mmCIF file with all atom_site columns, C-alpha atoms in Angstrom:
data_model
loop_
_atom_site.group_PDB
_atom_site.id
_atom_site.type_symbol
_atom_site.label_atom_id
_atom_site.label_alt_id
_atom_site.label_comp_id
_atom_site.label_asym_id
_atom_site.label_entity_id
_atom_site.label_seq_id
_atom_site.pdbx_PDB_ins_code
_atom_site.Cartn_x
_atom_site.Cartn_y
_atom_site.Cartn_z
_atom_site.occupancy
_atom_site.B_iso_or_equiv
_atom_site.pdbx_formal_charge
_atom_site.auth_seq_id
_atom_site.auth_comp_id
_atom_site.auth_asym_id
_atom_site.auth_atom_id
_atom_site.pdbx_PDB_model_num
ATOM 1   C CA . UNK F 1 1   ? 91.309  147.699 70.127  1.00 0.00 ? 1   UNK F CA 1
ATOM 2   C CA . UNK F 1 2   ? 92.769  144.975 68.541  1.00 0.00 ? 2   UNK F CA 1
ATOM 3   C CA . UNK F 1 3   ? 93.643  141.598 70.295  1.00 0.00 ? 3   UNK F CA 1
ATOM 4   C CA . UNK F 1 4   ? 97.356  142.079 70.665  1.00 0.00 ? 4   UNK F CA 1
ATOM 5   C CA . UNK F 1 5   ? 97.447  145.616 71.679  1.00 0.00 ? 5   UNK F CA 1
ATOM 6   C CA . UNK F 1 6   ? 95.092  144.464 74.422  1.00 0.00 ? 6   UNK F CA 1
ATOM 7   C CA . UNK F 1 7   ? 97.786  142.001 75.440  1.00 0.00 ? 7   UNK F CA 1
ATOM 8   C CA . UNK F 1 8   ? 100.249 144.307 75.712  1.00 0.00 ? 8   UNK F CA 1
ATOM 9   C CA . UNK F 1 9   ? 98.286  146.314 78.173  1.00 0.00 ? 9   UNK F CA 1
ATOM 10  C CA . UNK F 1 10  ? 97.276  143.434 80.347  1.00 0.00 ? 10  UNK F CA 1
ATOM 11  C CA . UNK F 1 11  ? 100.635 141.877 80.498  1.00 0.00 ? 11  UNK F CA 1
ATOM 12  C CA . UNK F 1 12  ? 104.109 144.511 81.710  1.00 0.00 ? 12  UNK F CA 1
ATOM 13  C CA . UNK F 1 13  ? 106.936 144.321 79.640  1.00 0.00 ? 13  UNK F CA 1
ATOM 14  C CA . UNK F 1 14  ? 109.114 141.506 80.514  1.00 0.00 ? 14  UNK F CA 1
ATOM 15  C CA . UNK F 1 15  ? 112.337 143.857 80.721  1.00 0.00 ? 15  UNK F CA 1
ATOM 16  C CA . UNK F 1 16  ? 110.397 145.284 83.736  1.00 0.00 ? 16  UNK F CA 1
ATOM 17  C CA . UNK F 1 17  ? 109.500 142.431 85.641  1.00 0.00 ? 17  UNK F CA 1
ATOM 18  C CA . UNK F 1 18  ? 111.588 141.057 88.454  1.00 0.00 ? 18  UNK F CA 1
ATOM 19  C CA . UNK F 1 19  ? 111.763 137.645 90.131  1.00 0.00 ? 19  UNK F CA 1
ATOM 20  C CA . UNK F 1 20  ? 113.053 136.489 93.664  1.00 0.00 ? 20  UNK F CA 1
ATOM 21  C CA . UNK F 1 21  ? 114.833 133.648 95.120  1.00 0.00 ? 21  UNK F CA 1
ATOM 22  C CA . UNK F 1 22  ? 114.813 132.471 98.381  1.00 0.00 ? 22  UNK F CA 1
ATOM 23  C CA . UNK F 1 23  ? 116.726 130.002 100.032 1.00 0.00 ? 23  UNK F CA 1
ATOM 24  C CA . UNK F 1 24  ? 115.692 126.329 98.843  1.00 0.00 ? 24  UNK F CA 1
ATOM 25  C CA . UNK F 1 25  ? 115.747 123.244 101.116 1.00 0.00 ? 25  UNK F CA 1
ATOM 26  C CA . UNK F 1 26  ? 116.488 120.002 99.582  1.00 0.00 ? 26  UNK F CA 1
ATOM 27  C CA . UNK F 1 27  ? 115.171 117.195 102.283 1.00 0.00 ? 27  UNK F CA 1
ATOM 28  C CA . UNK F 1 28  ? 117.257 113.598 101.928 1.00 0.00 ? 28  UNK F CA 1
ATOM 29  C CA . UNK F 1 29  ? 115.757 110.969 100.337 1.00 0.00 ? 29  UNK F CA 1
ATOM 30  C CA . UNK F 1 30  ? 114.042 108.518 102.269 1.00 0.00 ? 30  UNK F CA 1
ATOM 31  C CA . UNK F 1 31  ? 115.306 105.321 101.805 1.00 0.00 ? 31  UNK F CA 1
ATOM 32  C CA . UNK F 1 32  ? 113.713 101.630 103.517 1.00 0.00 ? 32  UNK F CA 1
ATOM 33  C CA . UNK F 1 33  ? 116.638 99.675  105.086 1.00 0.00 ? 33  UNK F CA 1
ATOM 34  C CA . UNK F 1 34  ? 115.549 95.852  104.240 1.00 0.00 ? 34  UNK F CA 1
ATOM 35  C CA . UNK F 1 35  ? 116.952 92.727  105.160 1.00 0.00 ? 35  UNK F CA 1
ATOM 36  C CA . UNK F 1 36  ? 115.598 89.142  104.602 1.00 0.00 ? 36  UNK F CA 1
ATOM 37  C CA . UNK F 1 37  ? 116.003 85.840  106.378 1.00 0.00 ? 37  UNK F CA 1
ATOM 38  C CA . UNK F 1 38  ? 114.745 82.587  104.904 1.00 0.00 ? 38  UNK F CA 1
ATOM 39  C CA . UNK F 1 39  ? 115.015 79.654  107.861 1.00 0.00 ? 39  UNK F CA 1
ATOM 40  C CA . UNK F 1 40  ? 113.338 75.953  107.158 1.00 0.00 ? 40  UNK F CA 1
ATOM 41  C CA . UNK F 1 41  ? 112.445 73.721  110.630 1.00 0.00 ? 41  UNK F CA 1
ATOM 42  C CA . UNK F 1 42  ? 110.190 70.840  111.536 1.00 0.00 ? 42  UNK F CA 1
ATOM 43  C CA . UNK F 1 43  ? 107.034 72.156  112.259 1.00 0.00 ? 43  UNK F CA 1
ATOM 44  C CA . UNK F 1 44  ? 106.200 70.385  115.942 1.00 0.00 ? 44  UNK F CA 1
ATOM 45  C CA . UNK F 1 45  ? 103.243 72.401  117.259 1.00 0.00 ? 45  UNK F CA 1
ATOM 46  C CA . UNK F 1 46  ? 103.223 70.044  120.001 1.00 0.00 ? 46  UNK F CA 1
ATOM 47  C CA . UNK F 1 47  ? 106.673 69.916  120.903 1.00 0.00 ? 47  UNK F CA 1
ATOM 48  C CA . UNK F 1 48  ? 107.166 66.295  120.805 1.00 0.00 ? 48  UNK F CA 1
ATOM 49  C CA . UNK F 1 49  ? 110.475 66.266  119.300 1.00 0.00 ? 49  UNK F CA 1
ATOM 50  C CA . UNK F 1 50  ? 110.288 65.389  115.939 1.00 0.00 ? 50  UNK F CA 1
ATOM 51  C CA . UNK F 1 51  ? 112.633 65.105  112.991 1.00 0.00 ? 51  UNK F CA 1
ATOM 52  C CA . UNK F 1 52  ? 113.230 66.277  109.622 1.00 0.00 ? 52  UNK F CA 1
ATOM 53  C CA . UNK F 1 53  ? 111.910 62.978  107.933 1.00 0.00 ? 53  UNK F CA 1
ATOM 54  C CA . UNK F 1 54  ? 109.692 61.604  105.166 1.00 0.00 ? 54  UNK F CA 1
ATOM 55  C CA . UNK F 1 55  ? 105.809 62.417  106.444 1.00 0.00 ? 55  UNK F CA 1
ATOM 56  C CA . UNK F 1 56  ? 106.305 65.235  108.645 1.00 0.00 ? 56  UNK F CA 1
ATOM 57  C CA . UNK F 1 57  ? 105.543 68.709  108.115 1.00 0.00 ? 57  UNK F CA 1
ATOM 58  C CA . UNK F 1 58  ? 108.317 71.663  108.083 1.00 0.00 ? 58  UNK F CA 1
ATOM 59  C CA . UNK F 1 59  ? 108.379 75.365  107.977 1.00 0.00 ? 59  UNK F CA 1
ATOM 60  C CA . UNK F 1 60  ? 109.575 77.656  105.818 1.00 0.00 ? 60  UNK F CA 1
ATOM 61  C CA . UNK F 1 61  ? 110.065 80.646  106.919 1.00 0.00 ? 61  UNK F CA 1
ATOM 62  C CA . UNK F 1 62  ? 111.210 84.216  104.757 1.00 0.00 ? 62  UNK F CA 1
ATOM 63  C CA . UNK F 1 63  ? 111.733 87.514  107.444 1.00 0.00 ? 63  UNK F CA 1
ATOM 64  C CA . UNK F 1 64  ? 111.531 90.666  106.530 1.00 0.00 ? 64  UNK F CA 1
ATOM 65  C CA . UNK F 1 65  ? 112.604 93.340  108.834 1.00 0.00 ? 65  UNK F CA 1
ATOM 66  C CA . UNK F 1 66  ? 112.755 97.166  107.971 1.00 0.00 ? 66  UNK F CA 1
ATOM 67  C CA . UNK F 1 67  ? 115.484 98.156  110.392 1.00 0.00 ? 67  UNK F CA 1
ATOM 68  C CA . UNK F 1 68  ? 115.096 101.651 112.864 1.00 0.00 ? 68  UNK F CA 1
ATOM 69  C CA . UNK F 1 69  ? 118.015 103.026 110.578 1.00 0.00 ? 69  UNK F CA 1
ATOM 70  C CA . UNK F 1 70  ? 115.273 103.298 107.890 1.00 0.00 ? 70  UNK F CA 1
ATOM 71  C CA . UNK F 1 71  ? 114.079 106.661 107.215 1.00 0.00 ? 71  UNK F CA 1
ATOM 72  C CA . UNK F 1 72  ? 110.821 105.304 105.005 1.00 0.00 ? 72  UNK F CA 1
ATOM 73  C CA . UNK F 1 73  ? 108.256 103.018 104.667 1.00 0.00 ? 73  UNK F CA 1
ATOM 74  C CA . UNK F 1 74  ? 109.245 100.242 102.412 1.00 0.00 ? 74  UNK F CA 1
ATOM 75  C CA . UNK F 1 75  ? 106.542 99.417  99.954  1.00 0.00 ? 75  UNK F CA 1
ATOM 76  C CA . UNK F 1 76  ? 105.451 97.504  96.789  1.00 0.00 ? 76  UNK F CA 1
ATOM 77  C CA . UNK F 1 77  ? 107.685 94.305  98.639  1.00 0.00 ? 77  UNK F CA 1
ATOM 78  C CA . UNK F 1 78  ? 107.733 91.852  96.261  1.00 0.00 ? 78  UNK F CA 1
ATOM 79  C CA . UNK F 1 79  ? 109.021 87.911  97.929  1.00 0.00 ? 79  UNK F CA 1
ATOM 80  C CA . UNK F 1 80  ? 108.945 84.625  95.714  1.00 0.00 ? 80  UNK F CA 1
ATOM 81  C CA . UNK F 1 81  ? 110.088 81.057  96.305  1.00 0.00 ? 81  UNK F CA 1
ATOM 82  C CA . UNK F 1 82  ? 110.146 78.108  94.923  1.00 0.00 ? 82  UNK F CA 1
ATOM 83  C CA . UNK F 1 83  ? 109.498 75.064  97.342  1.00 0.00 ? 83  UNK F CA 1
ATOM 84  C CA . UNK F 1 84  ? 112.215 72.212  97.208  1.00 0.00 ? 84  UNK F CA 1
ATOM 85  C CA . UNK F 1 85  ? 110.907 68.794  95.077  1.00 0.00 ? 85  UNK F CA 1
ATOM 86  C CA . UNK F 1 86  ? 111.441 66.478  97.911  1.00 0.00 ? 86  UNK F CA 1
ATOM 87  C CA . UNK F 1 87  ? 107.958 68.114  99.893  1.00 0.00 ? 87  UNK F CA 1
ATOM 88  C CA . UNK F 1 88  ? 104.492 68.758  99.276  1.00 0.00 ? 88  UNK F CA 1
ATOM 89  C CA . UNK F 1 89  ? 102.842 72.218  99.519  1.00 0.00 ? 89  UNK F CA 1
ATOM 90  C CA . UNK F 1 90  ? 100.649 72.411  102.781 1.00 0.00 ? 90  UNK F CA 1
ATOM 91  C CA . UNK F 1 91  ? 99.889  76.351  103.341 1.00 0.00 ? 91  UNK F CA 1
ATOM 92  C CA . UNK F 1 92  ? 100.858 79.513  103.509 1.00 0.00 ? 92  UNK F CA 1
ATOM 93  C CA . UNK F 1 93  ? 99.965  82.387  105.801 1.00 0.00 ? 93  UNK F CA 1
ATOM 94  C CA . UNK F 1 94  ? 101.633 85.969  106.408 1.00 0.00 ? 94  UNK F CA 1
ATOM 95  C CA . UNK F 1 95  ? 102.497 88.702  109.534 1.00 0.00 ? 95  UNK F CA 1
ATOM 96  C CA . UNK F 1 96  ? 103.170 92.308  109.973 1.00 0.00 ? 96  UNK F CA 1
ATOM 97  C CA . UNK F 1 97  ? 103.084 93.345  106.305 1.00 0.00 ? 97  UNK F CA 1
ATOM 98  C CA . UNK F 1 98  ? 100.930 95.915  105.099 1.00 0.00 ? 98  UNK F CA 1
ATOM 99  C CA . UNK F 1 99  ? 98.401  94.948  102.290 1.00 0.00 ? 99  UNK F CA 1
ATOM 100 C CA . UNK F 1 100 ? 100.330 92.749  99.067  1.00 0.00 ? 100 UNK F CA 1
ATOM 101 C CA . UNK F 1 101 ? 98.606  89.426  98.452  1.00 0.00 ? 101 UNK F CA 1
ATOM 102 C CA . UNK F 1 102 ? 99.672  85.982  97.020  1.00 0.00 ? 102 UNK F CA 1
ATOM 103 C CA . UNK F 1 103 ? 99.232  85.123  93.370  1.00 0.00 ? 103 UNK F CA 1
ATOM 104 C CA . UNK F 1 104 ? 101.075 85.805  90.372  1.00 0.00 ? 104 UNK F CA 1
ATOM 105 C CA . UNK F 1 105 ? 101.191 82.691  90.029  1.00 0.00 ? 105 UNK F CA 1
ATOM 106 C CA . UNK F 1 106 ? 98.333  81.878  92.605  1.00 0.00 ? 106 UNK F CA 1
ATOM 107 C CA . UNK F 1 107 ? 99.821  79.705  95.411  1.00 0.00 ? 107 UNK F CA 1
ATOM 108 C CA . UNK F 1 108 ? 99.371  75.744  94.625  1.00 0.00 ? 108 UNK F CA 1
ATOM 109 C CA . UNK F 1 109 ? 96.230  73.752  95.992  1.00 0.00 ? 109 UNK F CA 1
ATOM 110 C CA . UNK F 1 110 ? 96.729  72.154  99.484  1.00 0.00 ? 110 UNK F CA 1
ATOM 111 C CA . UNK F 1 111 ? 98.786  68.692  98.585  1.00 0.00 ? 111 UNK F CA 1
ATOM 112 C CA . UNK F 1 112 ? 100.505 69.964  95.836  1.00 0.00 ? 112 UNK F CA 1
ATOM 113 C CA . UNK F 1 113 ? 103.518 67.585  94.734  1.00 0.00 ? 113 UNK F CA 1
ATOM 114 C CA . UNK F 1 114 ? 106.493 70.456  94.363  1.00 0.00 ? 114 UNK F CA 1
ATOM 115 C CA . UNK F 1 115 ? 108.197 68.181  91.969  1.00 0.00 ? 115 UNK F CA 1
ATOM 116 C CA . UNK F 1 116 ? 109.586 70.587  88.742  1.00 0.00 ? 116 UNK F CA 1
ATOM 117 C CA . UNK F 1 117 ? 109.098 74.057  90.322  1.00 0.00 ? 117 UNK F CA 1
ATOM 118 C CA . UNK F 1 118 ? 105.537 73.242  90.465  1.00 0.00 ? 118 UNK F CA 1
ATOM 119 C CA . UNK F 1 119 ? 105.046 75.342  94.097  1.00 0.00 ? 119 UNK F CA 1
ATOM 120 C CA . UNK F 1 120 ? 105.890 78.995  93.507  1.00 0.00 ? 120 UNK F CA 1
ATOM 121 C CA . UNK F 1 121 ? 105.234 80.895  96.567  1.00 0.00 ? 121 UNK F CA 1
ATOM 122 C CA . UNK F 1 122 ? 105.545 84.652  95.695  1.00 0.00 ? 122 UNK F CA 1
ATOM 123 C CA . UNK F 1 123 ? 103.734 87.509  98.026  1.00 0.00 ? 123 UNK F CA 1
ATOM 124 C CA . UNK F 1 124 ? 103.601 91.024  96.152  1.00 0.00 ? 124 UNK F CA 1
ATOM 125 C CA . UNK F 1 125 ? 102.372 95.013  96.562  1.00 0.00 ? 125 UNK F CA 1
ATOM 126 C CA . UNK F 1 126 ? 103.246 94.046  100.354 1.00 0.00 ? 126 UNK F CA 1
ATOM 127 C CA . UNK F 1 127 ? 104.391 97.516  102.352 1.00 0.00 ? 127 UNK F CA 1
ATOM 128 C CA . UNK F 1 128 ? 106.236 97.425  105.634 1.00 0.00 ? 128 UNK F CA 1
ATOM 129 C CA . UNK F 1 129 ? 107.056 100.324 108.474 1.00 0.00 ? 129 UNK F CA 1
ATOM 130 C CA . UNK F 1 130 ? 109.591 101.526 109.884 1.00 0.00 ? 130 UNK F CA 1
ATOM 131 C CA . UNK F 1 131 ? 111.040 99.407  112.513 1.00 0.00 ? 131 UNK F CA 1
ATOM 132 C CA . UNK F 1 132 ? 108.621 96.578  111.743 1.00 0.00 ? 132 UNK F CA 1
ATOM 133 C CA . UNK F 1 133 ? 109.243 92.555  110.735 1.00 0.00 ? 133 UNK F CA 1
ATOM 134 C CA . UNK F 1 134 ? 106.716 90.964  108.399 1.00 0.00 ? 134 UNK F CA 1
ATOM 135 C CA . UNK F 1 135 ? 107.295 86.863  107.924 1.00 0.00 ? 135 UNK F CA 1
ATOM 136 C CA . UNK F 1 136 ? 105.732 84.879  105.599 1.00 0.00 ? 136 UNK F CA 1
ATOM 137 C CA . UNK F 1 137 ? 105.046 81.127  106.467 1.00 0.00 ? 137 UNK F CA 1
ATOM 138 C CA . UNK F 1 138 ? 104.992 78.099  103.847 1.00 0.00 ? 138 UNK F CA 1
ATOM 139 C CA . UNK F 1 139 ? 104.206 74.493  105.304 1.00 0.00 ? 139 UNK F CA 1
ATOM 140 C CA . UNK F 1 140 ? 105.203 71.486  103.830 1.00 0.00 ? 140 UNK F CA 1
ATOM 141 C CA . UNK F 1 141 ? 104.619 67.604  104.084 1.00 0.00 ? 141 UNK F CA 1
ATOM 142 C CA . UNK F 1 142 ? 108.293 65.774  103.715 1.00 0.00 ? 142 UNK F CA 1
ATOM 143 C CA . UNK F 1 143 ? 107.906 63.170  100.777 1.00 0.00 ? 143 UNK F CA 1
#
């Protein structure tokens, strides 16, 4: 028998066939609801008091909160700053994200003069829940 006879027999006649279609569901798209805080403060882990002045340390600090109105997971966060030229870069540290990782450029050495833009701080492929802050934390020396 040849080949396309053979198809014909295997497959109906399209004019024959008949197709259904049900009711379809379209869910919302999920959405993260992100808002971002950057605050700067004299870092005093003792509490002694101390001022925003030439050889003390200060804080940055960049929030992140994805609020309860969110309806998804907010991910691939991408954060980058560039450090003011008056300080030198001490450290920085990170809470409540998910994953992501400094570099791109790789943070600066500890002592780092920030003179130029020469301390980027940027923290990427970071993911945050719902409902959830994540903070990142840059310490500086005052010049």
């Amino acid at each position: 028998m040849p080949i396309l006879k053979q198809l014909k027999t295997i497959f109906a006649d399209p004019d024959f066939q008949i197709m259904a279609v049900h009711e379809i569901t379209m869910c919302p798209r999920l959405l993260a609801d992100l808002t971002a805080t950057k605050s700067v403060e004299v870092y005093d882990p003792a509490n002694v008091g101390l001022y925003m002045t030439p050889g003390n340390e200060v804080l940055y600090r960049i929030t992140v909160n994805n609020s309860g109105a969110a309806n998804a997971e907010a991910t691939d966060i991408d954060l980058s700053d560039t450090l003011p030229d008056n300080v030198r870069f001490v450290s920085a540290t990170t809470t409540g994200f998910t994953g992501g990782a400094f570099g791109s450029p790789a943070l600066p050495a500890a002592n780092t003069d920030c003179v130029g833009g020469a301390c980027v701080i940027r923290y990427s492929g970071a993911s945050l829940p719902i409902n959830t802050t994540g903070e990142i934390q840059v310490r500086a020396l005052i010049k």
